[in-house]
Amino acid sequence: QKEVEQDPGPLSVPEGAIVSLNCTYSNSAFQYFMWYRQYSRKGPELLMYTYSSGNKEDGRFTAQVDKSSKYISLFIRDSQPSDSATYLCAMGGDKIIFGKGTRLHILP
Amino acid sequence: GAVVSQHPSWVICKSGTSVKIECRSLDFQATTMFWYRQFPKQSLMLMATSNEGSKATYEQGVEKDKFLINHASLTLSTLTVTSAHPEDSSFYICSARVGRGLNEQFFGPGTRLTVL
């Protein structure tokens, strides 16, 4: 079993819809949980960072962590075409372990 | 702030040649720098971790004699792919950490290497 599992998609949703992205993990030692956005042929950019179970909101983005289920989610409200990118979940302790990324397409 | 640059952004080379990629933290001093490799539609895989003035720590399965890392200063790290082969073609991304937290780690724009 891989340490981090993420459905690669692609996921296509209409503009304005709520997007739900998810990852599962196997290592209970992971302490920190992140979501990155990566545009094509660019480096990843940190979107959300949290270290506890529960929800964290930042604008249109909400990160959710359930440590008991080893499951994390990212919700994007009022999705825009500019949100089209690959979203990588990531987690770790002293180093970052990435999921494969989910390719998201927001259709105008 | 917290900008990481890489040079070149893309490179094409012949099989058997060596290629050097530079990574710089432009507006901060990095305690640690990291090198990742990303194949198409795949995750970023950590190759090695380096601290200024000391030898890099390579992840399991990464050949240290093939991927030479030099961390010359707190703002510069280089990755040299020696005797490159077509299977080394990939997207190489460096990252620099300014503090101890994972959220204090910033990524460069990546370098696309194509080996013919």
PDB file of C-alpha atoms in Angstrom:
ATOM      1  CA  GLN A   1       0.000   0.000   0.000  1.00  0.00           C
ATOM      2  CA  LYS A   2       1.332   3.412  -0.963  1.00  0.00           C
ATOM      3  CA  GLU A   3       1.754   5.946   1.810  1.00  0.00           C
ATOM      4  CA  VAL A   4      -0.524   8.470   0.102  1.00  0.00           C
ATOM      5  CA  GLU A   5      -3.341   7.597  -2.295  1.00  0.00           C
ATOM      6  CA  GLN A   6      -4.973  10.185  -4.526  1.00  0.00           C
ATOM      7  CA  ASP A   7      -7.272   9.687  -7.500  1.00  0.00           C
ATOM      8  CA  PRO A   8      -5.488  11.250 -10.509  1.00  0.00           C
ATOM      9  CA  GLY A   9      -8.723  12.186 -12.286  1.00  0.00           C
ATOM     10  CA  PRO A  10      -9.227  14.092 -14.480  1.00  0.00           C
ATOM     11  CA  LEU A  11     -12.146  15.726 -12.752  1.00  0.00           C
ATOM     12  CA  SER A  12     -14.300  18.098 -14.808  1.00  0.00           C
ATOM     13  CA  VAL A  13     -16.904  20.318 -13.182  1.00  0.00           C
ATOM     14  CA  PRO A  14     -18.900  23.333 -14.379  1.00  0.00           C
ATOM     15  CA  GLU A  15     -17.935  26.813 -13.260  1.00  0.00           C
ATOM     16  CA  GLY A  16     -19.488  27.746  -9.939  1.00  0.00           C
ATOM     17  CA  ALA A  17     -19.725  24.178  -8.659  1.00  0.00           C
ATOM     18  CA  ILE A  18     -18.251  22.939  -5.402  1.00  0.00           C
ATOM     19  CA  VAL A  19     -15.192  20.766  -5.953  1.00  0.00           C
ATOM     20  CA  SER A  20     -14.231  18.001  -3.564  1.00  0.00           C
ATOM     21  CA  LEU A  21     -10.738  16.501  -3.693  1.00  0.00           C
ATOM     22  CA  ASN A  22      -9.601  13.692  -1.413  1.00  0.00           C
ATOM     23  CA  CYS A  23      -6.630  11.670  -0.267  1.00  0.00           C
ATOM     24  CA  THR A  24      -6.088   8.750   2.040  1.00  0.00           C
ATOM     25  CA  TYR A  25      -2.885   7.865   3.806  1.00  0.00           C
ATOM     26  CA  SER A  26      -1.497   4.932   5.721  1.00  0.00           C
ATOM     27  CA  ASN A  27       1.187   6.380   7.991  1.00  0.00           C
ATOM     28  CA  SER A  28      -0.321   7.435  11.304  1.00  0.00           C
ATOM     29  CA  ALA A  29       2.916   9.270  12.141  1.00  0.00           C
ATOM     30  CA  PHE A  30       2.145  12.034   9.659  1.00  0.00           C
ATOM     31  CA  GLN A  31       1.682  15.251  11.578  1.00  0.00           C
ATOM     32  CA  TYR A  32       1.232  17.902   8.915  1.00  0.00           C
ATOM     33  CA  PHE A  33      -1.173  18.001   6.012  1.00  0.00           C
ATOM     34  CA  MET A  34      -0.983  20.252   2.976  1.00  0.00           C
ATOM     35  CA  TRP A  35      -2.632  20.924  -0.336  1.00  0.00           C
ATOM     36  CA  TYR A  36      -0.628  22.291  -3.242  1.00  0.00           C
ATOM     37  CA  ARG A  37      -1.749  23.619  -6.603  1.00  0.00           C
ATOM     38  CA  GLN A  38       0.447  22.962  -9.615  1.00  0.00           C
ATOM     39  CA  TYR A  39      -0.064  24.490 -13.024  1.00  0.00           C
ATOM     40  CA  SER A  40       1.318  22.700 -16.053  1.00  0.00           C
ATOM     41  CA  ARG A  41       5.131  22.743 -16.166  1.00  0.00           C
ATOM     42  CA  LYS A  42       5.364  24.805 -12.988  1.00  0.00           C
ATOM     43  CA  GLY A  43       6.397  24.091  -9.426  1.00  0.00           C
ATOM     44  CA  PRO A  44       3.768  23.416  -6.740  1.00  0.00           C
ATOM     45  CA  GLU A  45       2.331  26.289  -4.747  1.00  0.00           C
ATOM     46  CA  LEU A  46       1.136  25.817  -1.163  1.00  0.00           C
ATOM     47  CA  LEU A  47      -2.606  26.399  -0.767  1.00  0.00           C
ATOM     48  CA  MET A  48      -3.497  25.034   2.647  1.00  0.00           C
ATOM     49  CA  TYR A  49      -1.553  23.779   5.655  1.00  0.00           C
ATOM     50  CA  THR A  50      -2.889  22.197   8.818  1.00  0.00           C
ATOM     51  CA  TYR A  51      -1.687  19.926  11.582  1.00  0.00           C
ATOM     52  CA  SER A  52      -4.849  18.931  13.400  1.00  0.00           C
ATOM     53  CA  SER A  53      -8.094  17.149  12.670  1.00  0.00           C
ATOM     54  CA  GLY A  54     -10.963  19.388  11.692  1.00  0.00           C
ATOM     55  CA  ASN A  55     -11.605  22.106   9.158  1.00  0.00           C
ATOM     56  CA  LYS A  56      -9.532  25.074   8.069  1.00  0.00           C
ATOM     57  CA  GLU A  57     -10.967  27.711   5.792  1.00  0.00           C
ATOM     58  CA  ASP A  58      -9.207  30.265   3.604  1.00  0.00           C
ATOM     59  CA  GLY A  59     -11.411  32.177   1.207  1.00  0.00           C
ATOM     60  CA  ARG A  60     -13.019  29.740  -1.201  1.00  0.00           C
ATOM     61  CA  PHE A  61     -10.870  26.856   0.036  1.00  0.00           C
ATOM     62  CA  THR A  62     -11.585  24.539   2.971  1.00  0.00           C
ATOM     63  CA  ALA A  63      -9.200  21.813   4.076  1.00  0.00           C
ATOM     64  CA  GLN A  64     -10.531  18.973   6.174  1.00  0.00           C
ATOM     65  CA  VAL A  65      -8.488  16.401   8.066  1.00  0.00           C
ATOM     66  CA  ASP A  66      -9.798  13.253   9.739  1.00  0.00           C
ATOM     67  CA  LYS A  67      -6.864  11.571  11.435  1.00  0.00           C
ATOM     68  CA  SER A  68      -8.966   8.703  12.778  1.00  0.00           C
ATOM     69  CA  SER A  69      -9.896   7.707   9.224  1.00  0.00           C
ATOM     70  CA  LYS A  70      -6.577   8.854   7.704  1.00  0.00           C
ATOM     71  CA  TYR A  71      -8.497  10.917   5.199  1.00  0.00           C
ATOM     72  CA  ILE A  72      -8.041  14.492   4.045  1.00  0.00           C
ATOM     73  CA  SER A  73     -10.134  16.646   1.739  1.00  0.00           C
ATOM     74  CA  LEU A  74     -10.002  19.967  -0.042  1.00  0.00           C
ATOM     75  CA  PHE A  75     -13.192  21.780  -0.972  1.00  0.00           C
ATOM     76  CA  ILE A  76     -13.283  24.614  -3.479  1.00  0.00           C
ATOM     77  CA  ARG A  77     -16.405  26.758  -3.483  1.00  0.00           C
ATOM     78  CA  ASP A  78     -17.610  28.838  -6.421  1.00  0.00           C
ATOM     79  CA  SER A  79     -15.038  27.208  -8.690  1.00  0.00           C
ATOM     80  CA  GLN A  80     -13.512  29.346 -11.437  1.00  0.00           C
ATOM     81  CA  PRO A  81     -11.804  28.414 -14.724  1.00  0.00           C
ATOM     82  CA  SER A  82      -8.587  29.765 -13.205  1.00  0.00           C
ATOM     83  CA  ASP A  83      -8.806  26.977 -10.612  1.00  0.00           C
ATOM     84  CA  SER A  84      -8.048  24.480 -13.389  1.00  0.00           C
ATOM     85  CA  ALA A  85      -4.787  22.858 -12.327  1.00  0.00           C
ATOM     86  CA  THR A  86      -3.416  19.758 -10.672  1.00  0.00           C
ATOM     87  CA  TYR A  87      -4.028  19.598  -6.928  1.00  0.00           C
ATOM     88  CA  LEU A  88      -1.557  17.617  -4.866  1.00  0.00           C
ATOM     89  CA  CYS A  89      -2.208  16.483  -1.351  1.00  0.00           C
ATOM     90  CA  ALA A  90       0.887  16.212   0.783  1.00  0.00           C
ATOM     91  CA  MET A  91       1.749  15.262   4.303  1.00  0.00           C
ATOM     92  CA  GLY A  92       4.673  14.463   6.492  1.00  0.00           C
ATOM     93  CA  GLY A  93       6.712  14.963   9.603  1.00  0.00           C
ATOM     94  CA  ASP A  94      10.239  16.032   8.720  1.00  0.00           C
ATOM     95  CA  LYS A  95       9.819  15.651   4.963  1.00  0.00           C
ATOM     96  CA  ILE A  96       6.943  16.017   2.554  1.00  0.00           C
ATOM     97  CA  ILE A  97       5.292  13.021   0.898  1.00  0.00           C
ATOM     98  CA  PHE A  98       3.089  13.883  -2.066  1.00  0.00           C
ATOM     99  CA  GLY A  99       0.057  12.242  -3.600  1.00  0.00           C
ATOM    100  CA  LYS A 100      -0.061  11.782  -7.373  1.00  0.00           C
ATOM    101  CA  GLY A 101      -2.245  14.832  -7.834  1.00  0.00           C
ATOM    102  CA  THR A 102      -5.763  15.230  -9.221  1.00  0.00           C
ATOM    103  CA  ARG A 103      -6.146  17.089 -12.518  1.00  0.00           C
ATOM    104  CA  LEU A 104      -9.078  19.460 -12.236  1.00  0.00           C
ATOM    105  CA  HIS A 105     -10.837  21.154 -15.146  1.00  0.00           C
ATOM    106  CA  ILE A 106     -13.380  23.884 -14.484  1.00  0.00           C
ATOM    107  CA  LEU A 107     -15.621  24.247 -17.501  1.00  0.00           C
ATOM    108  CA  PRO A 108     -16.771  27.812 -18.319  1.00  0.00           C
TER     109      PRO A 108
ATOM    110  CA  GLY B   1       9.019  37.035  -0.614  1.00  0.00           C
ATOM    111  CA  ALA B   2      10.141  33.375  -0.432  1.00  0.00           C
ATOM    112  CA  VAL B   3      11.009  33.000  -4.097  1.00  0.00           C
ATOM    113  CA  VAL B   4      12.962  30.043  -5.395  1.00  0.00           C
ATOM    114  CA  SER B   5      14.409  30.142  -8.886  1.00  0.00           C
ATOM    115  CA  GLN B   6      15.824  27.425 -11.115  1.00  0.00           C
ATOM    116  CA  HIS B   7      18.042  27.636 -14.120  1.00  0.00           C
ATOM    117  CA  PRO B   8      17.672  26.563 -16.819  1.00  0.00           C
ATOM    118  CA  SER B   9      13.909  26.165 -17.139  1.00  0.00           C
ATOM    119  CA  TRP B  10      14.409  23.554 -19.823  1.00  0.00           C
ATOM    120  CA  VAL B  11      17.369  21.739 -21.340  1.00  0.00           C
ATOM    121  CA  ILE B  12      17.851  19.230 -24.129  1.00  0.00           C
ATOM    122  CA  CYS B  13      21.028  17.207 -24.203  1.00  0.00           C
ATOM    123  CA  LYS B  14      22.540  14.202 -25.900  1.00  0.00           C
ATOM    124  CA  SER B  15      22.797  10.854 -24.191  1.00  0.00           C
ATOM    125  CA  GLY B  16      26.040  10.519 -22.261  1.00  0.00           C
ATOM    126  CA  THR B  17      26.503  14.192 -21.476  1.00  0.00           C
ATOM    127  CA  SER B  18      26.206  15.841 -18.070  1.00  0.00           C
ATOM    128  CA  VAL B  19      23.711  18.544 -17.191  1.00  0.00           C
ATOM    129  CA  LYS B  20      23.821  20.988 -14.281  1.00  0.00           C
ATOM    130  CA  ILE B  21      20.692  22.566 -12.805  1.00  0.00           C
ATOM    131  CA  GLU B  22      20.912  25.511 -10.411  1.00  0.00           C
ATOM    132  CA  CYS B  23      18.498  26.299  -7.610  1.00  0.00           C
ATOM    133  CA  ARG B  24      18.572  29.619  -5.778  1.00  0.00           C
ATOM    134  CA  SER B  25      16.578  31.065  -2.911  1.00  0.00           C
ATOM    135  CA  LEU B  26      16.327  34.699  -3.967  1.00  0.00           C
ATOM    136  CA  ASP B  27      15.217  36.516  -0.866  1.00  0.00           C
ATOM    137  CA  PHE B  28      15.962  34.205   2.028  1.00  0.00           C
ATOM    138  CA  GLN B  29      18.622  31.887   3.332  1.00  0.00           C
ATOM    139  CA  ALA B  30      17.592  28.259   3.185  1.00  0.00           C
ATOM    140  CA  THR B  31      18.388  25.938   6.052  1.00  0.00           C
ATOM    141  CA  THR B  32      17.773  22.955   3.821  1.00  0.00           C
ATOM    142  CA  MET B  33      17.276  22.361   0.121  1.00  0.00           C
ATOM    143  CA  PHE B  34      15.523  19.464  -1.548  1.00  0.00           C
ATOM    144  CA  TRP B  35      15.529  17.982  -5.039  1.00  0.00           C
ATOM    145  CA  TYR B  36      12.474  16.255  -6.481  1.00  0.00           C
ATOM    146  CA  ARG B  37      11.780  14.473  -9.747  1.00  0.00           C
ATOM    147  CA  GLN B  38       8.352  14.329 -11.356  1.00  0.00           C
ATOM    148  CA  PHE B  39       7.449  12.072 -14.261  1.00  0.00           C
ATOM    149  CA  PRO B  40       4.350  12.893 -16.355  1.00  0.00           C
ATOM    150  CA  LYS B  41       1.125  12.455 -14.393  1.00  0.00           C
ATOM    151  CA  GLN B  42       3.106  11.240 -11.415  1.00  0.00           C
ATOM    152  CA  SER B  43       3.826  12.600  -7.975  1.00  0.00           C
ATOM    153  CA  LEU B  44       6.856  14.571  -6.919  1.00  0.00           C
ATOM    154  CA  MET B  45       9.394  12.061  -5.665  1.00  0.00           C
ATOM    155  CA  LEU B  46      12.051  13.265  -3.253  1.00  0.00           C
ATOM    156  CA  MET B  47      15.532  12.504  -4.541  1.00  0.00           C
ATOM    157  CA  ALA B  48      17.758  14.059  -1.925  1.00  0.00           C
ATOM    158  CA  THR B  49      18.000  16.506   0.942  1.00  0.00           C
ATOM    159  CA  SER B  50      20.981  18.781   1.421  1.00  0.00           C
ATOM    160  CA  ASN B  51      22.261  21.242   3.967  1.00  0.00           C
ATOM    161  CA  GLU B  52      24.845  23.895   3.228  1.00  0.00           C
ATOM    162  CA  GLY B  53      28.375  22.621   3.582  1.00  0.00           C
ATOM    163  CA  SER B  54      27.493  18.985   4.145  1.00  0.00           C
ATOM    164  CA  LYS B  55      26.903  15.953   1.970  1.00  0.00           C
ATOM    165  CA  ALA B  56      23.440  15.367   0.601  1.00  0.00           C
ATOM    166  CA  THR B  57      21.236  12.593   1.947  1.00  0.00           C
ATOM    167  CA  TYR B  58      19.800  10.548  -0.896  1.00  0.00           C
ATOM    168  CA  GLU B  59      16.519   8.666  -0.857  1.00  0.00           C
ATOM    169  CA  GLN B  60      16.523   4.926  -1.350  1.00  0.00           C
ATOM    170  CA  GLY B  61      16.958   3.981  -4.995  1.00  0.00           C
ATOM    171  CA  VAL B  62      18.553   7.280  -6.064  1.00  0.00           C
ATOM    172  CA  GLU B  63      22.104   6.873  -7.360  1.00  0.00           C
ATOM    173  CA  LYS B  64      24.305   9.443  -5.664  1.00  0.00           C
ATOM    174  CA  ASP B  65      27.071   9.023  -8.228  1.00  0.00           C
ATOM    175  CA  LYS B  66      24.647   9.817 -11.014  1.00  0.00           C
ATOM    176  CA  PHE B  67      22.852  12.728  -9.377  1.00  0.00           C
ATOM    177  CA  LEU B  68      25.527  14.926  -7.845  1.00  0.00           C
ATOM    178  CA  ILE B  69      24.326  17.579  -5.450  1.00  0.00           C
ATOM    179  CA  ASN B  70      26.435  20.493  -4.322  1.00  0.00           C
ATOM    180  CA  HIS B  71      25.100  22.884  -1.715  1.00  0.00           C
ATOM    181  CA  ALA B  72      27.646  25.678  -1.956  1.00  0.00           C
ATOM    182  CA  SER B  73      25.893  28.331   0.090  1.00  0.00           C
ATOM    183  CA  LEU B  74      22.691  29.076   1.985  1.00  0.00           C
ATOM    184  CA  THR B  75      21.132  30.333  -1.230  1.00  0.00           C
ATOM    185  CA  LEU B  76      22.484  27.998  -3.905  1.00  0.00           C
ATOM    186  CA  SER B  77      22.262  24.288  -4.596  1.00  0.00           C
ATOM    187  CA  THR B  78      23.123  22.502  -7.833  1.00  0.00           C
ATOM    188  CA  LEU B  79      22.070  19.145  -9.211  1.00  0.00           C
ATOM    189  CA  THR B  80      24.282  17.573 -11.860  1.00  0.00           C
ATOM    190  CA  VAL B  81      22.896  14.663 -13.837  1.00  0.00           C
ATOM    191  CA  THR B  82      25.997  12.794 -14.990  1.00  0.00           C
ATOM    192  CA  SER B  83      26.093  10.663 -18.126  1.00  0.00           C
ATOM    193  CA  ALA B  84      22.441  11.365 -18.790  1.00  0.00           C
ATOM    194  CA  HIS B  85      20.304   8.767 -20.527  1.00  0.00           C
ATOM    195  CA  PRO B  86      16.798   9.044 -22.038  1.00  0.00           C
ATOM    196  CA  GLU B  87      15.270   7.496 -18.911  1.00  0.00           C
ATOM    197  CA  ASP B  88      16.577  10.497 -16.940  1.00  0.00           C
ATOM    198  CA  SER B  89      14.240  12.747 -18.917  1.00  0.00           C
ATOM    199  CA  SER B  90      11.931  14.262 -16.349  1.00  0.00           C
ATOM    200  CA  PHE B  91      10.828  17.425 -14.584  1.00  0.00           C
ATOM    201  CA  TYR B  92      13.279  18.298 -11.805  1.00  0.00           C
ATOM    202  CA  ILE B  93      12.021  20.590  -9.050  1.00  0.00           C
ATOM    203  CA  CYS B  94      14.061  22.047  -6.235  1.00  0.00           C
ATOM    204  CA  SER B  95      12.718  23.321  -2.959  1.00  0.00           C
ATOM    205  CA  ALA B  96      14.158  25.437  -0.177  1.00  0.00           C
ATOM    206  CA  ARG B  97      13.113  25.537   3.448  1.00  0.00           C
ATOM    207  CA  VAL B  98      13.632  28.702   5.448  1.00  0.00           C
ATOM    208  CA  GLY B  99      12.708  27.345   8.875  1.00  0.00           C
ATOM    209  CA  ARG B 100      11.790  24.006  10.391  1.00  0.00           C
ATOM    210  CA  GLY B 101       8.156  23.816   9.349  1.00  0.00           C
ATOM    211  CA  LEU B 102       6.918  22.058   6.234  1.00  0.00           C
ATOM    212  CA  ASN B 103       4.886  25.174   5.419  1.00  0.00           C
ATOM    213  CA  GLU B 104       8.159  27.103   5.288  1.00  0.00           C
ATOM    214  CA  GLN B 105       9.319  25.077   2.301  1.00  0.00           C
ATOM    215  CA  PHE B 106       9.045  26.789  -1.064  1.00  0.00           C
ATOM    216  CA  PHE B 107       9.309  25.259  -4.514  1.00  0.00           C
ATOM    217  CA  GLY B 108      11.073  26.377  -7.641  1.00  0.00           C
ATOM    218  CA  PRO B 109       9.411  26.458 -11.074  1.00  0.00           C
ATOM    219  CA  GLY B 110      11.108  23.266 -12.211  1.00  0.00           C
ATOM    220  CA  THR B 111      13.520  22.305 -14.991  1.00  0.00           C
ATOM    221  CA  ARG B 112      12.394  20.126 -17.869  1.00  0.00           C
ATOM    222  CA  LEU B 113      15.233  17.789 -18.911  1.00  0.00           C
ATOM    223  CA  THR B 114      15.015  15.938 -22.198  1.00  0.00           C
ATOM    224  CA  VAL B 115      17.803  13.498 -23.046  1.00  0.00           C
ATOM    225  CA  LEU B 116      17.973  12.455 -26.682  1.00  0.00           C
TER     226      LEU B 116
END
